[in-house]
């Protein structure tokens, strides 16, 4: 069903606020973000030029076909990784899996815009950003399989551990950014030294106190931090209009720093906006908010059933805006990408998924005493006593039949 057919089927116009078109209850229909949304590729894969995009045009003009092909490849691989995560959970190999289906462009766009010295503070579904930062996918899967208590050393890739507490990572990001300032690693003019910090969160998190407190501290201290909100329209089962009366990017204005809305399904647009926002932060101009207007095509996590709170027509409307198909159409329209390229990427994705599956299934169970490691920076007598008590308890089962 096309977008126009969906609107006609449900009676035409829907009331709402600003560029959120919705009704209370089903159907909950959103449009594409409105005229202020920064977008460079239309539904036919053609380049868009307008006043909204003007300041970002030089970044996109400098991109080559090879750059777009690389972004396409990353998105296809990450989608396959995500699909494998859902399948593994359904087959009992993972305890939980938070999918990113539909959000590949948002994550790959900013992930590839970040410099090596930049630091990311993710939520719990930033698998695409983790991939861009060089985190081993097996480390991510190990966390959701329960064979790891964290998965990776954050300093190895400047990618913090996943944060399950909603919005908490924004405070961590601002604190780290304040440290970057005090270390003198901002506005030096050295592109290999100047550092930006990125806080990732969803639309629902903007209703949390932690996000707003982070905005205050970032603004007052002019911190080199980019707040990256993936507005996927649903805070678990709650739509946008239950927690905001204005477009989310406009919240930045109240705290005294810039904010923009970008089409989160347009990887070229996300890359361009993120590149500019990161440079804004690195050069000492303070924080920046990006609202990536996208959609969560799947469930919130594998423990969620979205059919209970959203209409299938809404999902179909957004399926037409598939971020991978968008950039593929763009590459075909440019005429410099052979069909063999797409076949090669698909074959690579199949091999990537097969490697992930076999590696996850082969993950060994860790020693149960690992839970006591890395809790404190130094030896702690209370924790040492608990560890000894746990070992004694385990020893009581030795020699017993299973």
Coordinates of C-alpha atoms in Angstrom, one line a residue:
X1 CA 0.0 0.0 0.0
X2 CA 1.4 3.4 -1.0
X3 CA 1.7 6.3 1.4
X4 CA -1.1 8.2 -0.3
X5 CA -3.3 5.0 -0.3
X6 CA -2.7 4.6 3.4
X7 CA -3.8 8.2 4.1
X8 CA -6.9 7.8 1.9
X9 CA -7.8 4.5 3.6
X10 CA -7.8 6.1 7.0
X11 CA -9.8 9.1 6.1
X12 CA -7.2 11.6 4.8
X13 CA -5.7 14.2 7.2
X14 CA -4.8 13.4 10.8
X15 CA -4.6 15.9 13.5
X16 CA -1.4 16.4 15.6
X17 CA 1.3 18.8 16.5
X18 CA 3.9 20.3 14.2
X19 CA 5.0 17.6 11.7
X20 CA 3.7 14.7 13.7
X21 CA 0.6 13.4 12.0
X22 CA -1.3 11.0 14.3
X23 CA -4.5 9.9 15.8
X24 CA -4.9 8.8 19.4
X25 CA -4.8 5.0 19.3
X26 CA -4.6 3.1 16.0
X27 CA -3.7 4.0 13.4
X28 CA -0.7 5.9 14.4
X29 CA 0.6 7.4 11.1
X30 CA 3.7 9.5 10.9
X31 CA 4.9 11.4 7.9
X32 CA 8.4 12.0 6.7
X33 CA 9.5 14.6 9.3
X34 CA 8.4 17.8 7.6
X35 CA 10.1 20.4 5.4
X36 CA 12.8 21.2 7.9
X37 CA 14.1 17.7 7.7
X38 CA 17.6 17.4 6.0
X39 CA 17.4 14.9 3.2
X40 CA 19.7 14.3 0.2
X41 CA 18.2 11.3 -1.5
X42 CA 14.6 11.1 -2.5
X43 CA 12.5 8.0 -3.0
X44 CA 13.7 7.6 -6.6
X45 CA 17.4 7.8 -5.5
X46 CA 17.9 11.2 -6.9
X47 CA 19.9 14.0 -5.3
X48 CA 18.0 16.7 -3.5
X49 CA 19.2 20.3 -3.4
X50 CA 17.4 23.0 -1.4
X51 CA 17.9 25.7 1.1
X52 CA 17.6 23.4 4.1
X53 CA 20.5 21.3 2.8
X54 CA 22.7 24.2 1.7
X55 CA 25.3 24.2 4.4
X56 CA 25.8 20.5 4.1
X57 CA 26.1 20.4 0.3
X58 CA 29.9 20.6 0.3
X59 CA 30.2 17.4 2.4
X60 CA 27.9 15.5 0.1
X61 CA 29.5 16.9 -3.0
X62 CA 32.9 15.6 -1.8
X63 CA 31.5 12.0 -1.5
X64 CA 32.3 9.5 -4.2
X65 CA 30.5 6.5 -5.6
X66 CA 32.9 4.4 -3.6
X67 CA 31.9 6.2 -0.4
X68 CA 28.2 5.5 -1.0
X69 CA 29.0 1.9 -1.9
X70 CA 30.9 1.5 1.4
X71 CA 27.9 2.9 3.4
X72 CA 25.6 0.5 1.5
X73 CA 27.8 -2.5 2.3
X74 CA 28.0 -1.6 6.0
X75 CA 24.2 -1.3 6.2
X76 CA 23.6 -4.7 4.5
X77 CA 26.1 -6.4 6.8
X78 CA 24.6 -4.8 9.9
X79 CA 21.1 -5.8 8.9
X80 CA 22.2 -9.4 8.5
X81 CA 23.9 -9.3 11.9
X82 CA 20.7 -8.0 13.4
X83 CA 18.6 -10.6 11.7
X84 CA 20.9 -13.3 13.0
X85 CA 20.5 -11.9 16.5
X86 CA 16.7 -12.2 16.3
X87 CA 16.9 -15.7 15.0
X88 CA 19.4 -16.8 17.6
X89 CA 17.3 -15.5 20.4
X90 CA 14.2 -17.2 19.0
X91 CA 16.1 -20.5 18.9
X92 CA 17.2 -20.1 22.6
X93 CA 20.8 -19.1 21.9
X94 CA 20.4 -15.6 23.3
X95 CA 18.5 -14.3 26.4
X96 CA 17.4 -11.2 24.6
X97 CA 18.0 -9.2 21.4
X98 CA 17.2 -5.5 20.8
X99 CA 16.8 -5.1 17.0
X100 CA 17.8 -2.2 14.9
X101 CA 15.8 -3.1 11.7
X102 CA 15.1 0.2 9.9
X103 CA 17.7 2.2 11.8
X104 CA 20.8 1.1 9.8
X105 CA 21.3 4.4 8.0
X106 CA 21.1 6.4 11.2
X107 CA 23.8 4.3 12.9
X108 CA 26.1 3.7 10.0
X109 CA 25.9 7.4 8.9
X110 CA 27.2 8.8 12.2
X111 CA 29.4 5.8 12.9
X112 CA 31.4 6.4 9.7
X113 CA 31.5 10.2 10.4
X114 CA 33.3 9.7 13.7
X115 CA 37.0 10.1 14.0
X116 CA 39.2 7.5 15.7
X117 CA 39.7 9.7 18.8
X118 CA 36.0 10.4 19.2
X119 CA 34.2 8.6 22.0
X120 CA 30.8 6.9 21.8
X121 CA 28.3 6.3 24.6
X122 CA 25.7 3.9 23.3
X123 CA 22.3 2.7 24.6
X124 CA 21.7 -1.0 24.0
X125 CA 20.8 -1.3 20.3
X126 CA 23.8 0.6 18.7
X127 CA 25.1 -2.5 17.0
X128 CA 25.8 -0.6 13.8
X129 CA 27.9 2.0 15.7
X130 CA 29.7 -0.8 17.5
X131 CA 30.6 -2.3 14.1
X132 CA 31.9 1.0 12.8
X133 CA 34.0 1.4 15.9
X134 CA 35.6 -2.0 15.4
X135 CA 34.0 -3.8 18.3
X136 CA 34.0 -7.6 17.7
X137 CA 30.3 -8.6 17.0
X138 CA 31.0 -11.6 19.1
X139 CA 31.5 -9.3 22.1
X140 CA 28.1 -7.8 21.5
X141 CA 26.4 -11.2 21.2
X142 CA 28.3 -12.6 24.2
X143 CA 26.6 -9.9 26.4
X144 CA 23.2 -11.0 25.3
X145 CA 24.1 -14.7 25.6
X146 CA 25.2 -14.2 29.1
X147 CA 28.8 -15.3 28.6
X148 CA 30.1 -11.8 29.2
X149 CA 29.5 -9.2 31.9
X150 CA 30.4 -6.3 29.6
X151 CA 31.8 -7.6 26.4
X152 CA 34.7 -5.3 25.6
X153 CA 37.2 -2.8 27.0
X154 CA 35.7 0.6 26.2
X155 CA 39.1 2.2 25.6
X156 CA 40.1 -0.3 22.9
X157 CA 37.7 1.3 20.5
X158 CA 36.5 4.5 22.2
X159 CA 33.1 2.8 22.5
X160 CA 31.6 2.6 26.0
X161 CA 29.7 -0.4 27.3
X162 CA 26.0 -0.7 26.4
X163 CA 23.8 1.1 28.9
X164 CA 20.5 -0.5 29.8
X165 CA 19.2 2.3 32.1
X166 CA 17.4 4.6 29.8
X167 CA 19.1 7.9 29.2
X168 CA 21.9 7.3 31.8
X169 CA 24.6 7.3 29.1
X170 CA 24.0 11.0 28.3
X171 CA 25.3 12.0 31.7
X172 CA 28.3 9.7 31.2
X173 CA 29.0 11.3 27.8
X174 CA 28.8 14.8 29.1
X175 CA 31.1 13.9 32.0
X176 CA 33.6 12.4 29.6
X177 CA 33.3 15.5 27.4
X178 CA 34.1 17.8 30.3
X179 CA 37.2 15.6 30.9
X180 CA 38.2 16.1 27.2
X181 CA 38.0 19.9 27.8
X182 CA 40.1 19.7 30.8
X183 CA 42.7 17.6 29.0
X184 CA 42.9 20.3 26.3
X185 CA 41.8 18.0 23.5
X186 CA 39.3 20.3 21.9
X187 CA 39.7 23.4 19.6
X188 CA 43.5 22.8 19.2
X189 CA 43.3 22.8 15.4
X190 CA 44.9 19.4 15.3
X191 CA 42.4 17.1 13.5
X192 CA 44.0 14.0 15.1
X193 CA 43.7 15.4 18.6
X194 CA 40.5 17.4 18.8
X195 CA 37.8 15.1 20.2
X196 CA 34.0 14.9 20.1
X197 CA 31.8 12.7 22.3
X198 CA 28.6 11.2 21.1
X199 CA 25.6 10.2 23.3
X200 CA 23.2 7.9 21.6
X201 CA 19.6 7.6 22.8
X202 CA 16.0 7.1 21.6
X203 CA 13.0 9.4 21.5
X204 CA 11.6 7.9 24.7
X205 CA 14.7 8.8 26.6
X206 CA 14.1 12.5 26.0
X207 CA 11.4 12.3 28.6
X208 CA 13.9 11.1 31.2
X209 CA 15.5 13.5 33.7
X210 CA 19.0 12.2 32.8
X211 CA 18.8 13.5 29.3
X212 CA 17.6 17.0 30.3
X213 CA 20.3 17.2 33.1
X214 CA 22.9 16.2 30.5
X215 CA 21.6 19.0 28.2
X216 CA 22.0 21.5 31.0
X217 CA 25.6 20.5 31.9
X218 CA 26.6 20.3 28.3
X219 CA 25.2 23.7 27.4
X220 CA 26.6 25.5 30.5
X221 CA 30.1 24.0 30.0
X222 CA 30.0 24.2 26.2
X223 CA 31.0 20.6 26.1
X224 CA 32.2 18.9 22.9
X225 CA 29.3 16.5 22.8
X226 CA 26.9 15.5 20.0
X227 CA 23.5 14.2 21.3
X228 CA 22.2 11.7 18.7
X229 CA 18.6 10.9 19.1
X230 CA 17.2 8.1 17.0
X231 CA 13.6 9.0 16.9
X232 CA 12.1 5.6 15.8
X233 CA 8.6 6.9 16.7
X234 CA 7.9 4.4 19.6
X235 CA 9.2 4.4 23.2
X236 CA 8.5 0.7 23.5
X237 CA 4.7 0.9 23.2
X238 CA 4.2 4.7 23.6
X239 CA 4.1 7.0 20.5
X240 CA 5.9 10.3 20.3
X241 CA 2.8 12.4 21.1
X242 CA 2.7 11.0 24.6
X243 CA 6.0 12.5 25.6
X244 CA 6.5 15.6 23.4
X245 CA 4.5 18.5 22.1
X246 CA 7.2 19.7 19.6
X247 CA 9.7 18.1 17.3
X248 CA 12.5 16.7 19.5
X249 CA 15.3 18.6 17.7
X250 CA 13.7 21.9 18.9
X251 CA 14.4 21.0 22.5
X252 CA 18.0 22.1 22.0
X253 CA 17.0 25.7 21.5
X254 CA 15.7 25.9 25.1
X255 CA 19.1 24.8 26.4
X256 CA 21.0 27.1 24.2
X257 CA 22.6 25.0 21.6
X258 CA 21.8 24.0 18.0
X259 CA 19.6 21.1 17.0
X260 CA 18.5 19.8 13.6
X261 CA 16.3 17.0 12.2
X262 CA 17.7 14.7 9.6
X263 CA 16.1 11.9 7.6
X264 CA 17.3 8.9 9.6
X265 CA 16.6 6.6 6.6
X266 CA 19.0 8.6 4.4
X267 CA 22.5 7.5 5.2
X268 CA 24.1 10.2 3.1
X269 CA 22.2 12.9 4.9
X270 CA 23.0 11.4 8.3
X271 CA 26.7 11.2 7.4
X272 CA 26.8 14.8 6.2
X273 CA 24.9 16.2 9.3
X274 CA 27.0 14.1 11.7
X275 CA 30.2 15.2 10.0
X276 CA 29.3 18.9 10.5
X277 CA 28.0 18.4 14.1
X278 CA 31.1 16.5 15.2
X279 CA 33.3 19.3 13.8
X280 CA 31.2 21.8 15.6
X281 CA 31.9 20.0 18.9
X282 CA 35.6 19.4 18.2
X283 CA 36.2 23.0 17.4
X284 CA 35.0 24.2 20.7
X285 CA 31.6 25.5 19.7
X286 CA 29.8 23.4 22.2
X287 CA 27.0 20.7 22.1
X288 CA 24.8 19.8 19.1
X289 CA 21.6 17.8 19.0
X290 CA 20.7 15.6 16.0
X291 CA 17.3 14.1 15.7
X292 CA 17.5 11.2 13.2
X293 CA 13.8 10.8 12.1
X294 CA 13.5 7.1 11.5
X295 CA 11.4 4.1 12.4
X296 CA 11.8 0.9 14.4
X297 CA 10.5 -1.7 11.9
X298 CA 10.7 -4.6 14.4
X299 CA 9.9 -5.1 18.0
X300 CA 11.5 -3.0 20.8
X301 CA 13.2 -6.2 21.9
X302 CA 12.5 -9.9 21.3
X303 CA 10.3 -9.8 24.5
X304 CA 8.0 -7.2 22.9
X305 CA 5.0 -7.7 20.6
X306 CA 4.4 -4.5 18.6
X307 CA 1.3 -5.9 16.9
X308 CA -0.5 -5.1 20.2
X309 CA 0.0 -1.4 19.9
X310 CA 0.6 -0.3 16.3
X311 CA -1.3 -0.8 13.0
X312 CA 0.3 -2.9 10.3
X313 CA -0.4 -0.1 7.8
X314 CA 2.0 2.1 9.6
X315 CA 4.8 -0.5 9.3
X316 CA 4.0 -0.9 5.6
X317 CA 4.2 2.9 5.1
X318 CA 7.7 2.9 6.5
X319 CA 8.8 -0.2 4.7
X320 CA 8.6 1.9 1.5
X321 CA 11.3 4.2 3.1
X322 CA 13.7 1.3 3.7
X323 CA 17.2 2.9 4.2
X324 CA 19.1 0.2 2.4
X325 CA 16.8 0.3 -0.7
X326 CA 17.1 4.1 -0.7
X327 CA 20.9 4.1 -1.1
X328 CA 20.8 1.1 -3.5
X329 CA 18.3 3.1 -5.7
X330 CA 20.7 6.1 -5.5
X331 CA 23.7 4.0 -6.6
X332 CA 21.7 2.6 -9.5
X333 CA 20.5 6.0 -10.5
X334 CA 24.0 7.3 -10.6
X335 CA 24.9 4.6 -13.1
X336 CA 28.4 3.8 -11.8
X337 CA 27.7 0.6 -9.8
X338 CA 27.6 -2.7 -11.5
X339 CA 24.9 -5.3 -10.5
X340 CA 27.8 -7.6 -9.5
X341 CA 28.6 -5.3 -6.6
X342 CA 25.2 -5.9 -5.0
X343 CA 25.5 -9.7 -5.4
X344 CA 29.0 -9.6 -3.8
X345 CA 27.7 -7.7 -0.8
X346 CA 24.8 -10.2 -0.4
X347 CA 27.3 -13.1 -0.5
X348 CA 29.5 -11.3 2.0
X349 CA 26.5 -10.8 4.3
X350 CA 25.6 -14.5 4.1
X351 CA 29.1 -15.5 5.1
X352 CA 29.2 -12.9 7.9
X353 CA 25.9 -14.2 9.4
X354 CA 27.1 -17.8 9.2
X355 CA 30.4 -16.9 11.0
X356 CA 28.4 -15.1 13.7
X357 CA 26.1 -18.1 14.2
X358 CA 28.8 -20.7 14.6
X359 CA 30.9 -18.4 16.8
X360 CA 28.0 -17.6 19.1
X361 CA 27.1 -21.2 19.5
X362 CA 30.7 -22.1 20.4
X363 CA 31.0 -19.4 23.1
X364 CA 32.1 -21.2 26.3
X365 CA 30.4 -20.6 29.6
X366 CA 32.7 -18.3 31.7
X367 CA 33.8 -19.2 35.3
X368 CA 31.0 -18.1 37.6
X369 CA 33.5 -16.2 39.7
X370 CA 34.0 -13.7 36.9
X371 CA 31.1 -11.8 38.4
X372 CA 33.4 -10.6 41.1
X373 CA 36.0 -9.2 38.7
X374 CA 36.3 -5.6 37.7
X375 CA 33.7 -4.4 40.2
X376 CA 36.2 -2.1 42.0
X377 CA 39.4 -0.6 40.7
X378 CA 41.3 -2.1 43.6
X379 CA 40.9 -5.1 45.9
X380 CA 37.9 -4.7 48.2
X381 CA 37.6 -6.7 51.4
X382 CA 33.8 -6.9 51.3
X383 CA 33.8 -8.3 47.8
X384 CA 36.7 -10.6 48.6
X385 CA 34.6 -12.1 51.5
X386 CA 31.6 -12.5 49.2
X387 CA 33.8 -14.3 46.6
X388 CA 35.2 -16.7 49.2
X389 CA 31.7 -17.4 50.5
X390 CA 30.5 -18.1 47.0
X391 CA 33.4 -20.5 46.3
X392 CA 32.7 -22.4 49.6
X393 CA 29.0 -22.7 48.5
X394 CA 30.0 -24.1 45.2
X395 CA 32.4 -26.5 46.7
X396 CA 29.5 -28.0 48.7
X397 CA 28.1 -29.5 45.5
X398 CA 31.3 -31.2 44.4
X399 CA 31.0 -35.0 43.9
X400 CA 27.2 -34.9 43.9
X401 CA 25.3 -36.5 41.0
X402 CA 24.0 -34.1 38.4

